[in-house]
XYZ file of C-alpha atoms in Angstrom:
346
model
C -0.119 -0.031 -0.008
C 1.378 3.399 -0.990
C 1.806 6.205 1.385
C -0.950 8.081 -0.255
C -3.567 5.143 0.213
C -2.580 4.772 3.934
C -2.977 8.478 4.551
C -6.456 8.467 2.891
C -7.356 5.374 4.982
C -6.292 7.079 8.123
C -8.384 9.930 7.347
C -11.363 7.907 6.565
C -10.900 5.993 9.946
C -10.531 2.515 8.473
C -6.923 2.047 9.729
C -6.941 0.018 13.039
C -4.591 1.278 15.583
C -1.946 -1.476 16.332
C -1.850 -2.858 19.850
C 1.052 -2.013 21.679
C 3.687 -4.549 22.015
C 4.056 -6.283 25.152
C 7.037 -5.934 27.270
C 8.559 -9.121 28.510
C 8.126 -8.078 32.324
C 4.429 -7.226 31.836
C 3.385 -10.738 32.480
C 5.554 -11.190 35.670
C 4.177 -7.923 36.925
C 0.683 -8.852 36.478
C 1.105 -12.173 38.260
C 2.742 -10.496 41.088
C -0.138 -7.960 41.298
C -2.714 -10.940 41.273
C -0.719 -12.810 43.995
C -0.727 -9.675 46.046
C -4.654 -9.175 45.630
C -5.333 -12.752 46.639
C -3.110 -12.271 49.671
C -5.119 -9.334 50.730
C -8.288 -11.055 50.035
C -7.347 -13.825 52.425
C -6.044 -11.533 55.141
C -9.383 -9.812 54.999
C -11.354 -13.149 55.460
C -9.110 -14.216 58.426
C -9.661 -10.875 60.146
C -12.732 -11.019 62.339
C -15.676 -8.649 61.738
C -16.328 -6.324 64.706
C -19.492 -7.500 66.613
C -19.462 -11.047 65.004
C -18.938 -14.277 66.970
C -15.716 -16.083 65.849
C -14.355 -19.502 66.539
C -11.026 -18.243 67.549
C -10.354 -18.940 71.135
C -9.163 -15.991 73.421
C -5.568 -16.423 75.087
C -5.500 -18.421 78.189
C -5.265 -15.459 80.438
C -8.158 -13.730 78.935
C -10.597 -16.873 79.052
C -13.545 -16.558 81.486
C -14.548 -19.957 82.935
C -18.298 -20.120 83.088
C -19.798 -20.488 86.713
C -20.896 -24.026 87.669
C -24.234 -23.981 89.205
C -25.596 -27.217 90.779
C -29.525 -27.458 90.924
C -30.655 -28.612 94.283
C -34.068 -30.496 94.780
C -36.363 -28.621 97.192
C -37.168 -30.857 100.207
C -40.454 -32.715 100.110
C -43.378 -31.133 101.527
C -44.814 -32.664 104.593
C -48.321 -32.017 103.566
C -49.876 -32.841 100.253
C -52.124 -29.808 100.508
C -52.444 -26.282 98.834
C -49.806 -24.156 100.678
C -51.691 -21.054 99.854
C -54.747 -22.393 101.430
C -52.877 -23.018 104.771
C -51.197 -19.682 104.751
C -54.456 -17.880 104.199
C -56.004 -19.859 106.934
C -53.189 -19.146 109.389
C -53.266 -15.341 108.351
C -56.908 -15.434 109.428
C -55.824 -16.226 112.963
C -55.995 -20.025 112.526
C -59.648 -19.747 113.871
C -62.493 -21.669 112.459
C -65.578 -19.499 112.506
C -68.420 -21.978 112.759
C -71.145 -19.389 113.352
C -70.078 -17.413 110.196
C -70.834 -20.544 107.980
C -74.351 -20.260 108.374
C -75.137 -24.003 108.462
C -78.782 -24.772 108.971
C -79.845 -26.756 111.959
C -76.358 -26.409 113.702
C -76.427 -25.526 117.314
C -75.163 -22.126 118.852
C -74.094 -21.353 122.179
C -75.486 -17.821 121.831
C -79.037 -18.952 120.754
C -82.121 -19.308 122.923
C -83.208 -22.544 124.436
C -84.478 -24.787 121.572
C -85.891 -28.264 121.203
C -82.784 -29.464 119.353
C -80.507 -28.078 122.058
C -82.703 -30.076 124.492
C -82.529 -33.200 122.488
C -78.656 -33.057 122.352
C -78.507 -32.437 126.131
C -80.363 -35.942 126.616
C -78.117 -37.602 124.153
C -74.805 -36.354 125.814
C -75.611 -36.997 129.290
C -75.342 -40.747 129.316
C -72.226 -40.348 127.026
C -70.557 -38.315 129.649
C -71.752 -40.183 132.552
C -70.113 -43.368 131.141
C -66.907 -41.500 130.155
C -66.300 -39.771 133.545
C -68.764 -41.244 135.999
C -67.721 -43.608 138.856
C -68.334 -46.641 136.711
C -65.821 -45.223 134.207
C -62.955 -45.933 136.713
C -60.618 -48.558 135.265
C -62.357 -48.368 131.837
C -59.784 -47.420 129.088
C -60.709 -44.675 126.599
C -64.242 -44.191 127.557
C -63.793 -40.569 126.477
C -63.184 -41.719 122.864
C -66.661 -41.696 121.316
C -67.351 -42.741 117.835
C -70.297 -41.442 115.876
C -71.230 -43.615 112.803
C -74.400 -45.028 110.960
C -75.372 -48.041 108.834
C -75.073 -46.303 105.482
C -74.642 -43.010 103.981
C -77.097 -40.146 104.437
C -78.486 -40.798 107.830
C -76.998 -37.571 109.395
C -73.931 -38.944 111.289
C -71.885 -35.784 110.419
C -74.694 -33.521 111.320
C -75.264 -35.442 114.638
C -71.529 -35.486 115.599
C -71.023 -31.705 114.966
C -74.237 -30.782 117.166
C -73.094 -33.224 119.848
C -69.481 -31.665 119.924
C -71.133 -28.303 120.239
C -73.457 -29.366 123.004
C -70.602 -30.924 124.906
C -68.516 -27.843 124.562
C -71.335 -25.860 126.468
C -70.493 -28.032 129.643
C -68.959 -26.053 132.317
C -65.914 -28.474 132.835
C -65.529 -30.246 129.539
C -63.512 -29.649 126.338
C -64.273 -31.367 123.140
C -62.123 -32.257 120.170
C -64.110 -33.485 116.987
C -61.948 -35.668 114.650
C -62.966 -36.280 111.069
C -62.111 -39.986 110.621
C -63.803 -40.583 107.508
C -60.778 -40.627 105.435
C -62.431 -41.853 102.403
C -65.129 -39.129 102.130
C -64.414 -36.455 104.631
C -67.553 -34.902 104.703
C -67.077 -32.916 107.984
C -63.796 -31.360 106.632
C -65.705 -30.229 103.583
C -68.690 -29.094 105.696
C -66.378 -26.710 107.697
C -64.181 -25.788 104.745
C -61.064 -27.314 106.139
C -60.638 -30.255 103.750
C -57.414 -28.677 102.220
C -55.630 -28.548 105.694
C -53.310 -31.481 107.003
C -54.922 -33.529 109.704
C -55.288 -37.208 110.880
C -53.722 -38.881 107.857
C -50.820 -36.852 107.837
C -50.184 -37.459 111.543
C -50.621 -41.239 111.007
C -48.044 -41.042 108.123
C -45.640 -38.945 109.995
C -45.673 -39.465 113.699
C -43.072 -36.785 114.268
C -45.609 -34.072 113.409
C -46.736 -32.254 116.470
C -50.538 -33.160 116.954
C -51.337 -29.229 118.381
C -50.056 -28.079 115.072
C -52.835 -29.894 113.300
C -55.710 -29.022 115.568
C -58.104 -26.222 114.358
C -59.578 -23.980 116.925
C -63.153 -22.716 116.599
C -64.914 -19.762 117.645
C -66.878 -21.871 120.135
C -64.825 -21.966 123.408
C -63.399 -25.193 124.430
C -64.085 -26.783 120.944
C -61.339 -27.816 118.390
C -61.575 -29.910 115.170
C -58.885 -32.303 113.658
C -59.413 -32.459 109.960
C -59.110 -35.630 108.048
C -56.060 -34.546 106.080
C -54.709 -35.862 102.713
C -56.411 -38.992 100.942
C -54.570 -42.159 101.347
C -55.294 -45.410 99.546
C -54.321 -47.464 102.464
C -56.477 -45.822 105.205
C -57.822 -48.814 106.777
C -54.424 -49.997 107.430
C -53.380 -46.532 108.954
C -56.373 -46.667 111.277
C -55.420 -50.248 112.395
C -51.722 -49.351 112.863
C -49.662 -48.991 116.119
C -49.314 -45.253 115.319
C -53.052 -44.872 115.546
C -53.232 -46.641 118.767
C -50.478 -44.384 120.119
C -52.283 -41.439 118.912
C -55.647 -42.474 120.619
C -53.616 -42.844 123.943
C -52.389 -39.264 123.397
C -55.860 -37.899 122.810
C -57.600 -39.768 125.555
C -54.987 -39.342 128.362
C -53.374 -35.873 127.512
C -56.379 -33.748 129.020
C -58.591 -35.491 131.675
C -61.638 -33.326 130.970
C -61.614 -33.812 127.239
C -64.192 -35.817 125.069
C -63.034 -36.956 121.732
C -65.610 -37.581 119.241
C -64.927 -39.307 115.867
C -67.108 -38.746 112.748
C -66.299 -42.129 111.200
C -67.523 -43.812 107.918
C -70.777 -45.819 108.027
C -70.232 -49.371 109.260
C -71.720 -51.014 106.085
C -69.963 -48.885 103.609
C -66.087 -49.528 104.400
C -63.893 -51.537 106.367
C -62.533 -48.534 108.110
C -65.354 -48.028 110.578
C -65.250 -51.585 111.987
C -61.471 -51.279 112.398
C -62.021 -47.826 114.295
C -64.943 -49.147 116.391
C -62.426 -51.694 117.890
C -60.441 -48.915 119.466
C -63.273 -46.767 120.853
C -64.698 -46.453 124.352
C -68.188 -45.785 123.226
C -70.165 -45.869 119.877
C -73.173 -43.917 118.870
C -74.950 -45.416 115.939
C -77.198 -42.873 114.046
C -80.450 -44.234 112.596
C -82.523 -42.156 110.253
C -86.031 -42.424 111.345
C -88.769 -44.191 109.061
C -85.978 -44.529 106.397
C -83.375 -47.008 107.374
C -84.601 -50.610 107.384
C -84.264 -52.517 110.407
C -82.299 -55.413 108.848
C -79.530 -52.687 107.887
C -79.313 -51.574 111.457
C -78.967 -55.225 112.652
C -76.309 -55.855 109.849
C -74.385 -52.838 111.182
C -74.552 -53.923 114.805
C -73.188 -57.202 113.776
C -70.028 -55.552 112.486
C -69.144 -54.742 116.093
C -67.297 -56.860 118.594
C -69.496 -55.915 121.485
C -72.653 -54.008 122.028
C -72.041 -52.941 125.696
C -70.888 -49.606 124.831
C -73.354 -48.992 122.026
C -75.875 -46.128 121.990
C -78.461 -45.452 119.238
C -79.482 -41.996 118.126
C -82.745 -41.701 116.258
C -82.339 -38.901 113.774
C -84.724 -36.771 111.436
C -87.799 -38.104 113.504
C -91.149 -36.316 113.207
C -91.881 -33.785 116.082
C -94.988 -35.842 117.270
C -93.243 -39.180 117.275
C -93.336 -39.676 121.044
C -96.505 -37.615 122.000
C -98.861 -40.438 121.861
C -96.714 -42.678 123.978
C -95.730 -40.203 126.616
C -98.316 -37.752 126.346
C -96.594 -34.490 126.735
C -94.691 -31.899 124.604
C -92.633 -28.965 125.174
C -93.708 -26.801 122.277
C -90.431 -25.123 121.439
C -91.309 -25.345 117.631
C -87.760 -25.136 116.476
C -85.568 -27.434 114.363
C -86.513 -30.464 112.323
C -87.023 -33.214 114.841
C -83.492 -34.393 115.315
C -82.619 -36.657 118.114
C -85.572 -37.815 120.167
C -88.110 -35.274 119.356
C -90.849 -33.687 121.601
C -93.597 -32.374 119.500
C -95.571 -29.138 120.492
C -98.347 -27.978 122.582
C -100.878 -27.709 119.728
C -101.168 -31.455 119.149
């Protein structure tokens, strides 16, 4: 190509600019630059990011050993009950206010003379005579009185509570009412103390102090021992030596104290017959005009002896004895519990 043609092509832009010739050291320089860039990249990866968690362990002098904590198991509670309920009861002065419960038909020392009060006066008098009279000398545990029935629903719990209140009215007697119906603690539920420790807890752990389990009431000289926790072997607990030792303590600690036991029905569980063998006296509650005679006979047959047995006719009509004795007091109160007296209008 001539010089003129090259000049024309250059003017027209057709001539490509030749690539500069490579220097022999350019490739070596490029390779070194690439190695330096790779080294910087590796160093960046190796350096920890501020605030990020790394796997690099600190130097031995800077390492902080974690504190070793040992979990301790809290001690077992003595009572299988709601602690909040116990604390609230203790905060209220540990006083059971029977009068404030509003139980219908329950005696009150502050009430006027009533037919029901007279009925329980007649019921308690022979019991107290046998417990503390001259004939009671040499008799063991005559002040331990068990209140039971043939079957459920005859009013044994109602009768035991009223009998306890009536005995508490005595001038020189104190009374302790024990809920010994461990399977169905109706007395504890009635008095709203079924969440407190009681008889079962004392039989399981004889190191418990009995006085810590007794519940005082707003009726002077009257205390209650709740049933306590449920136990699948309640019959064996009542037949144990611990129970015998407890009965000795209850009977002999205070010479003026009567101990009433609200027990299960004789024909319902085996607990009642076991408890009856350890009692000084037994009161059998019979629902008037309802409980068949054969049930009463079967219940009495569960007892080893009838020498210490008394019967309480419960829920009888007011005029039951008027035709036979020909008199009536005419109080007009209650529902005819106990023996019943009737009224003057008949």
